[in-house]
Each structure stands twice: as C-alpha cells, then as structure tokens.
PDB file of C-alpha atoms in Angstrom:
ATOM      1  CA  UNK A 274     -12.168 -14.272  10.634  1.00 52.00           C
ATOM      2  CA  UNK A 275     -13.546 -14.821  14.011  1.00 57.00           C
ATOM      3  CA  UNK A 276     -13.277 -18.787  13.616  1.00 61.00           C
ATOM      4  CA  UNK A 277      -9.025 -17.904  12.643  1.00 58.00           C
ATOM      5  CA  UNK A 278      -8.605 -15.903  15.794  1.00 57.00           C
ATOM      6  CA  UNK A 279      -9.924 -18.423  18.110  1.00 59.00           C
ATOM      7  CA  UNK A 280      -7.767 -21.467  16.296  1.00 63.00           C
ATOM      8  CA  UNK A 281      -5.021 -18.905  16.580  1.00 54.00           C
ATOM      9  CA  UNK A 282      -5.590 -18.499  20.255  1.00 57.00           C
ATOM     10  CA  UNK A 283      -6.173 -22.309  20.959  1.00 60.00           C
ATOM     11  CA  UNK A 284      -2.872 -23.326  19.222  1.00 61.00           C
ATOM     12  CA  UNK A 285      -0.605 -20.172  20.878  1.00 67.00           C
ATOM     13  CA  UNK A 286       0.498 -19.341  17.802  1.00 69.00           C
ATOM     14  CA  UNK A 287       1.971 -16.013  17.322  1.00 72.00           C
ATOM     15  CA  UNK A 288       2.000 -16.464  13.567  1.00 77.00           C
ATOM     16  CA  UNK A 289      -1.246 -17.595  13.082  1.00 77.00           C
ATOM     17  CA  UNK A 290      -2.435 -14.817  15.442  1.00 77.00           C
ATOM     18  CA  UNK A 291      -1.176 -11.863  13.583  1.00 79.00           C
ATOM     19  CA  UNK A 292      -2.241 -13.367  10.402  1.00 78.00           C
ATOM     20  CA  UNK A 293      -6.105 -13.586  11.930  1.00 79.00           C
ATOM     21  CA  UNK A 294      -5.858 -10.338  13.390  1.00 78.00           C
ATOM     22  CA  UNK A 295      -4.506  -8.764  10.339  1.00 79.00           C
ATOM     23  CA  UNK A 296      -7.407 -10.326   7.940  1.00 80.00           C
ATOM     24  CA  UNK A 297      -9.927  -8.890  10.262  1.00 79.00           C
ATOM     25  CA  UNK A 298      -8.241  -5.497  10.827  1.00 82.00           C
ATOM     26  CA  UNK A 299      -8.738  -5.603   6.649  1.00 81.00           C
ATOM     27  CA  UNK A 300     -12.216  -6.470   7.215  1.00 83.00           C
ATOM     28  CA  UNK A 301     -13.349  -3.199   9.283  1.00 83.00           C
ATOM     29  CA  UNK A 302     -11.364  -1.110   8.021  1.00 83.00           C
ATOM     30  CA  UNK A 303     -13.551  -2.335   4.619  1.00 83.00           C
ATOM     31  CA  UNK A 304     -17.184  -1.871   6.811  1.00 86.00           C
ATOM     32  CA  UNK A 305     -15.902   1.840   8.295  1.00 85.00           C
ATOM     33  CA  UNK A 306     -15.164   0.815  11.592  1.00 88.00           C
ATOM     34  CA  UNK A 307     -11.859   2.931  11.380  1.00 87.00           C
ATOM     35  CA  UNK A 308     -10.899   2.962  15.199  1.00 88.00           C
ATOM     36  CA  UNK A 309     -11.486  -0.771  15.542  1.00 89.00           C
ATOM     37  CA  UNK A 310      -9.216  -1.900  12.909  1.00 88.00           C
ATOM     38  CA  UNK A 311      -6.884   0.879  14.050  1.00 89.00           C
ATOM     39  CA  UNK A 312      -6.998  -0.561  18.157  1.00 89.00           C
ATOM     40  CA  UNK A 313      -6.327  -4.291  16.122  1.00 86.00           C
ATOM     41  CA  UNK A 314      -3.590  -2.667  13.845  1.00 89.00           C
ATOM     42  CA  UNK A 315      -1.663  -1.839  17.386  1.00 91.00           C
ATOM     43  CA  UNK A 316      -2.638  -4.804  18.743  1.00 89.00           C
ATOM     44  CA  UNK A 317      -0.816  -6.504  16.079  1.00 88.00           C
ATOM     45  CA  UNK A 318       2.234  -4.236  16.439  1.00 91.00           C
ATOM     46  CA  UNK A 319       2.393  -5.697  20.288  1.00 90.00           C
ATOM     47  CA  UNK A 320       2.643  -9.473  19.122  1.00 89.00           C
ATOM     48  CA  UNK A 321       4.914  -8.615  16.114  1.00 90.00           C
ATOM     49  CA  UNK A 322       7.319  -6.812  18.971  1.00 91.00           C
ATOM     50  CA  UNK A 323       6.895  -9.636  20.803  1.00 89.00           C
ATOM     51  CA  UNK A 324       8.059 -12.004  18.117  1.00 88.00           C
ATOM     52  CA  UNK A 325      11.321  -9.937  16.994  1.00 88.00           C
ATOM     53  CA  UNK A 326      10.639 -10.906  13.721  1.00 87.00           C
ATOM     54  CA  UNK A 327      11.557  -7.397  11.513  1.00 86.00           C
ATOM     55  CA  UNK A 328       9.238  -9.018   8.559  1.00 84.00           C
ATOM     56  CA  UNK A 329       6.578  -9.281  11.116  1.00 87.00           C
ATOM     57  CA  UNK A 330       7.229  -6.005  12.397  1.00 91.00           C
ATOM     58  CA  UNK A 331       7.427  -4.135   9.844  1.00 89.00           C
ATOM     59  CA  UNK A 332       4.011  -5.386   8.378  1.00 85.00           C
ATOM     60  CA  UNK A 333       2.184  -4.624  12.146  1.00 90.00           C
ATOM     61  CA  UNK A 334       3.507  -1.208  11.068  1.00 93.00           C
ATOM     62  CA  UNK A 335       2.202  -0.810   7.679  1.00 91.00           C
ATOM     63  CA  UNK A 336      -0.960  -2.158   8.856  1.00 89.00           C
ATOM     64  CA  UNK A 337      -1.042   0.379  11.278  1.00 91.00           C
ATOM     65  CA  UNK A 338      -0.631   2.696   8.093  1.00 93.00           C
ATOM     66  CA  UNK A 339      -3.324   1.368   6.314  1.00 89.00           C
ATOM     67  CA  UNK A 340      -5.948   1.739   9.214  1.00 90.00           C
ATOM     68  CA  UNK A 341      -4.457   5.730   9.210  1.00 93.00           C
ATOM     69  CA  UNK A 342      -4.882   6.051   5.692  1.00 92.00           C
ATOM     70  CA  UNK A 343      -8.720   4.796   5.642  1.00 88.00           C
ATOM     71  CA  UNK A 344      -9.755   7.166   8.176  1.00 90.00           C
ATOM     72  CA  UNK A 345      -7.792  10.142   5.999  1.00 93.00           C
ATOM     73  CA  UNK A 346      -4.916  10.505   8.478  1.00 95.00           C
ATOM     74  CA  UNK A 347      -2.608  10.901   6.119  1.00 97.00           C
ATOM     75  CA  UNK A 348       0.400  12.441   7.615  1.00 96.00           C
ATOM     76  CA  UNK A 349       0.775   9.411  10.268  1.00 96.00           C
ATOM     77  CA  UNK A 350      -0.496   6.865   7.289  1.00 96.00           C
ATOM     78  CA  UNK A 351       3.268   8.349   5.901  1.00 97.00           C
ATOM     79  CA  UNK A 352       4.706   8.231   9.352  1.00 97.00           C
ATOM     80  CA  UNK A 353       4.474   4.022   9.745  1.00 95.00           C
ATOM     81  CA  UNK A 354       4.575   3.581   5.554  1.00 95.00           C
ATOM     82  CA  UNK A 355       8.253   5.917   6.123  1.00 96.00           C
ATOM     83  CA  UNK A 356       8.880   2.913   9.125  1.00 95.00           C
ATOM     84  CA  UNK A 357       7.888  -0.303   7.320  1.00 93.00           C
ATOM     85  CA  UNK A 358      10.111   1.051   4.185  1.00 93.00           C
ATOM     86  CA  UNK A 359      13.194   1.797   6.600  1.00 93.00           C
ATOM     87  CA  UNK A 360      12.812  -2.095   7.570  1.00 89.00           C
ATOM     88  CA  UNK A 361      12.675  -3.498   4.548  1.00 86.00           C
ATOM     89  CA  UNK A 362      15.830  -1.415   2.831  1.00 86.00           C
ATOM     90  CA  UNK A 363      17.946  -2.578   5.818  1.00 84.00           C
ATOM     91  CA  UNK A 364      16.474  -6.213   4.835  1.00 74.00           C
ATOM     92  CA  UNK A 365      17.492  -5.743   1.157  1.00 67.00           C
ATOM     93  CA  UNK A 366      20.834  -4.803   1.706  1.00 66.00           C
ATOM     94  CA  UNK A 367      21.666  -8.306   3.100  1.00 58.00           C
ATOM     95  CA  UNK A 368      22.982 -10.843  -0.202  1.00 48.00           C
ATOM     96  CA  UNK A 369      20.592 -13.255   1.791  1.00 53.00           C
ATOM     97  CA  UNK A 370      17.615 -11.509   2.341  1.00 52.00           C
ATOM     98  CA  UNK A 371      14.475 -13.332   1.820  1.00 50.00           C
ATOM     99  CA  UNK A 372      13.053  -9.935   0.225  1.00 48.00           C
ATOM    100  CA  UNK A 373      15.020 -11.038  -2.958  1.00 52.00           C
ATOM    101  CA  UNK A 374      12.185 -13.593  -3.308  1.00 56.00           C
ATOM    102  CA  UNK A 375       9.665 -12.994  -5.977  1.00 55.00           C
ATOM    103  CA  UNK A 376       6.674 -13.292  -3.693  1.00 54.00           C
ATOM    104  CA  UNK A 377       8.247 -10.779  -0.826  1.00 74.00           C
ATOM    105  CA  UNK A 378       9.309  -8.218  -3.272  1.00 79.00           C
ATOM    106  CA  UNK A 379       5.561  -8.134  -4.665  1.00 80.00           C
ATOM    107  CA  UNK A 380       4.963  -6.893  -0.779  1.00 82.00           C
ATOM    108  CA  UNK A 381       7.059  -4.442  -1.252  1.00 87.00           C
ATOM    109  CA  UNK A 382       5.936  -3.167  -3.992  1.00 89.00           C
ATOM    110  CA  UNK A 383       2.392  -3.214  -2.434  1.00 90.00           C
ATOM    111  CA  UNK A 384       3.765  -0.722   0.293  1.00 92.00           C
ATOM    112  CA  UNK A 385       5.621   1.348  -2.190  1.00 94.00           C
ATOM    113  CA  UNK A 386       2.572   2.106  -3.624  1.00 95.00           C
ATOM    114  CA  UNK A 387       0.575   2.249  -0.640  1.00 94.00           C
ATOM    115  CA  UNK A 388       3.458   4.963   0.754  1.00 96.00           C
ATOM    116  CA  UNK A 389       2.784   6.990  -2.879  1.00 97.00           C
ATOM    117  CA  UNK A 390      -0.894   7.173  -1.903  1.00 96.00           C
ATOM    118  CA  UNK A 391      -0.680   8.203   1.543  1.00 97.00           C
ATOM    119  CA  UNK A 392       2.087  11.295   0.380  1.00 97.00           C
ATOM    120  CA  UNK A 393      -0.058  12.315  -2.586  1.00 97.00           C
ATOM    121  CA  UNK A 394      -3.001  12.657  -0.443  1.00 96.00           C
ATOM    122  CA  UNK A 395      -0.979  14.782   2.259  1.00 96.00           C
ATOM    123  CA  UNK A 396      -0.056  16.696  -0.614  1.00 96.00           C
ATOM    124  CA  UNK A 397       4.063  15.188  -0.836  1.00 97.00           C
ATOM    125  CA  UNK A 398       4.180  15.155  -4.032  1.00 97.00           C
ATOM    126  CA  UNK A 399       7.825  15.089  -4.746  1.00 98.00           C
ATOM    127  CA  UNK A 400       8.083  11.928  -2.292  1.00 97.00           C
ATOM    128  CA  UNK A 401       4.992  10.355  -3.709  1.00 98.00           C
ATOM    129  CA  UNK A 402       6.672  10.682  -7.308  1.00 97.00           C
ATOM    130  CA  UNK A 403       9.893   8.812  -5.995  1.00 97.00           C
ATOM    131  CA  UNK A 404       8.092   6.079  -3.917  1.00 96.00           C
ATOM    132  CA  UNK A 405       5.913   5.079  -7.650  1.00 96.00           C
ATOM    133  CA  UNK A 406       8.987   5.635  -9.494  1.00 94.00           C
ATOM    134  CA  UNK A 407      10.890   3.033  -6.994  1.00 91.00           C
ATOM    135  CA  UNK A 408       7.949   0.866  -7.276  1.00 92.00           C
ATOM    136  CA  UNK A 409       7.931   0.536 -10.876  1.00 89.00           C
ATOM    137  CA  UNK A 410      11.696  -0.164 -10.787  1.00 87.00           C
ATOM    138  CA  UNK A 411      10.577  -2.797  -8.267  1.00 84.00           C
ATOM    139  CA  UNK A 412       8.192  -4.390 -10.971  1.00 84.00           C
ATOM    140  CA  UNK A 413      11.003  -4.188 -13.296  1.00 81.00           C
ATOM    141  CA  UNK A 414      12.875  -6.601 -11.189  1.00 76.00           C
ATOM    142  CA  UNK A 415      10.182  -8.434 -10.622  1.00 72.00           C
ATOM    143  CA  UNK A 416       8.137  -8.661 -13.674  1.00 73.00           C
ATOM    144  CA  UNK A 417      10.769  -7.666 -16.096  1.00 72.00           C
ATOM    145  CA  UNK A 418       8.776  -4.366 -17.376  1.00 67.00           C
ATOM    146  CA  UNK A 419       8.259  -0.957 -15.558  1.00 65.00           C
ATOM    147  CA  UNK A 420       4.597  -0.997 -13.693  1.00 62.00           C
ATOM    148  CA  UNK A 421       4.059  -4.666 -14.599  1.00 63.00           C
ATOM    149  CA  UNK A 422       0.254  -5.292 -13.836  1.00 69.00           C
ATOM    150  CA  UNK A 423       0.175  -2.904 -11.195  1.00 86.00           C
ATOM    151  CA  UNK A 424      -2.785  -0.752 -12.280  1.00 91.00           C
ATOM    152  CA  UNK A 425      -2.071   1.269  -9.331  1.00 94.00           C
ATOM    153  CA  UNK A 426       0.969   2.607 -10.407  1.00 95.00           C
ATOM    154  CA  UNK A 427      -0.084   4.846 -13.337  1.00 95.00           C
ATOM    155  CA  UNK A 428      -3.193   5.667 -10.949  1.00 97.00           C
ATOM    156  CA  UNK A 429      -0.774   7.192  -8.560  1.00 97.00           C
ATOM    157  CA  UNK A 430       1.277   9.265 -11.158  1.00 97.00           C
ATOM    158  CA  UNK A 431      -1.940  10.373 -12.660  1.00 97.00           C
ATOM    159  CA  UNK A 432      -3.037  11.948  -9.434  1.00 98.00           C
ATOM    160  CA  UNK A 433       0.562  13.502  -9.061  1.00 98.00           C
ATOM    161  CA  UNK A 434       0.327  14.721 -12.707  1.00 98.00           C
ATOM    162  CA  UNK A 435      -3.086  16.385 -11.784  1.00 97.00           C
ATOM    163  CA  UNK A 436      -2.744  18.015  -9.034  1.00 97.00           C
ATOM    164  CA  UNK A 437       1.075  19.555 -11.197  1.00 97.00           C
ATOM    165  CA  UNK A 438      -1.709  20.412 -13.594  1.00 95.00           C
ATOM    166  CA  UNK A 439      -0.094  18.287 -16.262  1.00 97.00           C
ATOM    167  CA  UNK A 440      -3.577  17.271 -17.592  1.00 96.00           C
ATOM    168  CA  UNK A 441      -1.709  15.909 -20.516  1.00 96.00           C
ATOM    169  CA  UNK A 442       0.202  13.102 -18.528  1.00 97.00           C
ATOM    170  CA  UNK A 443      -2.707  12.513 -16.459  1.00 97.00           C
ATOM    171  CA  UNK A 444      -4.703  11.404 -18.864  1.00 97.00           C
ATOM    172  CA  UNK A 445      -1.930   9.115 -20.293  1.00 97.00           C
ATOM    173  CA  UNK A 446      -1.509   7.867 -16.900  1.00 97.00           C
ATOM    174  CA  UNK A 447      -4.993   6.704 -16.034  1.00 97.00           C
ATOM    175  CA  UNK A 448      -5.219   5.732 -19.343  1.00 96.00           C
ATOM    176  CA  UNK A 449      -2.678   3.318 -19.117  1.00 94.00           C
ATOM    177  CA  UNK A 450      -4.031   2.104 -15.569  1.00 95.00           C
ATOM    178  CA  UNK A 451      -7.443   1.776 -16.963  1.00 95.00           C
ATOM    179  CA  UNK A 452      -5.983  -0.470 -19.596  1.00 94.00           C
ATOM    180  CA  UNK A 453      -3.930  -2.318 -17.215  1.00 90.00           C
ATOM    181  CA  UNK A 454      -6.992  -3.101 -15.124  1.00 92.00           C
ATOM    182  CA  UNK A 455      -9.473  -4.211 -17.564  1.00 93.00           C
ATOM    183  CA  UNK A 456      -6.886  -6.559 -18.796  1.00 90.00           C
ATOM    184  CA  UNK A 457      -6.427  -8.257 -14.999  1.00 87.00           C
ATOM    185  CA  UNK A 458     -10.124  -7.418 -14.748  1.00 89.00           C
ATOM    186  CA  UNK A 459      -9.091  -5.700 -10.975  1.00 89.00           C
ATOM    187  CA  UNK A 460     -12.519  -3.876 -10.528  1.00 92.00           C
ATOM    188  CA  UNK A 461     -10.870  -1.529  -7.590  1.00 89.00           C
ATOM    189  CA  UNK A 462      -8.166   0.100  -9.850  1.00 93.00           C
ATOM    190  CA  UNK A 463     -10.639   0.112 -12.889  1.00 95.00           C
ATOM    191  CA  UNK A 464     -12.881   2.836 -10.949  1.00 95.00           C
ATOM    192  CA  UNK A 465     -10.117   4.424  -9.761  1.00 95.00           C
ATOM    193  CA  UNK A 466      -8.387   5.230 -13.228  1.00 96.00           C
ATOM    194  CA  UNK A 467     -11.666   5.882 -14.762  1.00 96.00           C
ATOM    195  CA  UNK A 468     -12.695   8.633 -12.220  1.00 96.00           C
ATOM    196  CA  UNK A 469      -9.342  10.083 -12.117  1.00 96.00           C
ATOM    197  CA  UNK A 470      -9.888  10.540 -16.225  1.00 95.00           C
ATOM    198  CA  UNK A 471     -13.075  12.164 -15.830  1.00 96.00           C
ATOM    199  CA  UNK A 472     -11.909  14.164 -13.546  1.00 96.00           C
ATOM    200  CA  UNK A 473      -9.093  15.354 -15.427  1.00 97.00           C
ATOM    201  CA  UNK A 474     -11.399  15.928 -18.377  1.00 95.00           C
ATOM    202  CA  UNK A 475     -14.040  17.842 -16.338  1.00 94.00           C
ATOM    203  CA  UNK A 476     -10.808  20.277 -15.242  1.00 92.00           C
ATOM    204  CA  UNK A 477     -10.260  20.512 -19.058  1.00 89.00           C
ATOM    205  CA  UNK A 478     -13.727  21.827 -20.157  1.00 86.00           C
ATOM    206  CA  UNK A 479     -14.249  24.303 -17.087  1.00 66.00           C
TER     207      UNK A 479
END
C-alpha cells in the first residue's frame, strides 16, 4: 500500500492516488485504527473534489461511510451512504451513464447494501428494508435473479426480520445467505449468516 502511494505521488496522478489511499484506508480500518482510515477517508474526499469527477466523488464519500460505520457511527455512516446514493441516481438517470455497465452497477449494489447495514444498525429499519429490497432488484438486472450471489443480502433482511421479531423469516433469511456463501465459499458472509441463525435460535429457546 505504502509502495502505491509513493508511485502515486511520483507520477501526480490523481487517479492512482485515490486508488492507493483508498486500499490503505481499507487496510486500517481492517487493523482498528478507526481515526486513521477516517483522516485518509477525508483526505480522499479533498482529491476526489479536486478532480470533479461525481464517480470519484461519490466513492471518497462512501468511503468516508465505511470508516463511520467501523467505528459504530452509524447515523453519519447513513449520512455519506444517503450522499454517495443521491450521486449515483442522478448518474442513472442519464441513457448514457456508465453505471449501466455490469461492473459499475455491481458498485452499486455494494453500497446499497452497505447503506442497509449502516440503517439497520441505527435502528432504520423501514429504510434498511428498501435499500436491500433495491439492491436485490439491482442483482436482478444484473445477474438476472433477485440477491444473485450476494450473501449479504439475505444477511441484511435477516437482521431486519429479527429485530421485527419475525424469527420465522430470519431464519429463512440467513439460511439462504448461509447457503449462498458456502457455495461462493465467501468466509465473511458465512460467519455472519451463521451467527445471525444462532442467534435467532437462542431468542427461540429463551
């Protein structure tokens, strides 16, 4: 990461700087130094400005979103996710968007479900049920079934389900995310279904 930054830097690219500053914002934000990756997150928000690229921009924001969400700052993780989405609907509405591409509308889906996350945990339920339910339209488009591999997805509306006390679709949701998981063998979302069933069955039995 370190070695990208300084290339970056060397060669006055813009591009290639917000691309190294984003992979290491990822990286402490992963080893728990929250206020780091948050100070590289607006960092990255600066050069995006600076470029008045609204793809760029919008993903300086929702990086800044992601460094909320990890340290549990939920209701500004919703804040920038609420931003980044308002970008990228104005983007859709143009016939030539490049969001109509396969690969960009897999990003979008990313934040849709990274927007769900954030409003379940702040306790928005209503919004985090219409931000999965627009995501797994999204994979519809872009897989050609609802949820496509996105193990996430059914991980999300299982939490929503839970906390509605609906252990009933719970379970069916983490037990289709579990299943969706194993199959892309995505270790992350297989935890994350599999604790979200035992925790729905330990609310069962008390």
């Amino acid at each position: 990461a370190q070695q990208a930054l300084q290339i970056a830097l060397k060669l006055k690219s813009d591009t290639l700087l917000i691309d190294a500053m984003s992979g290491y914002q990822i990286l402490l934000g992963i080893t728990g130094n929250y206020q780091e990756a948050l100070q590289y997150a607006f960092d990255v928000l600066k050069i995006a400005e600076r470029t008045r690229d609204s793809l760029k921009i919008a993903w300086a924001l929702k990086s800044l979103g992601d460094a909320y969400r990890d340290q549990g700052d939920y209701k500004r993780a919703v804040h920038y996710g609420q931003l980044t989405k308002a970008i990228f609907d104005r983007r859709f509405s143009s016939s030539n968007s490049p969001l109509r591409k396969n690969d960009t509308l897999g990003l979008y889906i990313n934040l849709l479900v990274d927007l769900a996350k954030s409003c379940e945990k702040e306790g928005l339920l209503d919004s985090a049920f219409s931000y999965t339910h627009f995501a797994d339209q999204a994979c519809l488009v872009h897989y050609g079934i609802i949820g496509g591999d996105w193990a996430a997805i059914p991980f999300v509306y299982g939490n929503i389900y839970l906390k509605r006390g609906d252990y009933a679709k719970a379970i069916q949701s983490y037990r289709r995310g579990l299943d969706l998981a194993i199959q892309i063998q995505w270790n992350y979302d297989i935890m994350d279904n599999g604790f979200g069933l035992a925790t729905t069955y330990r609310k069962l039995n008390q």
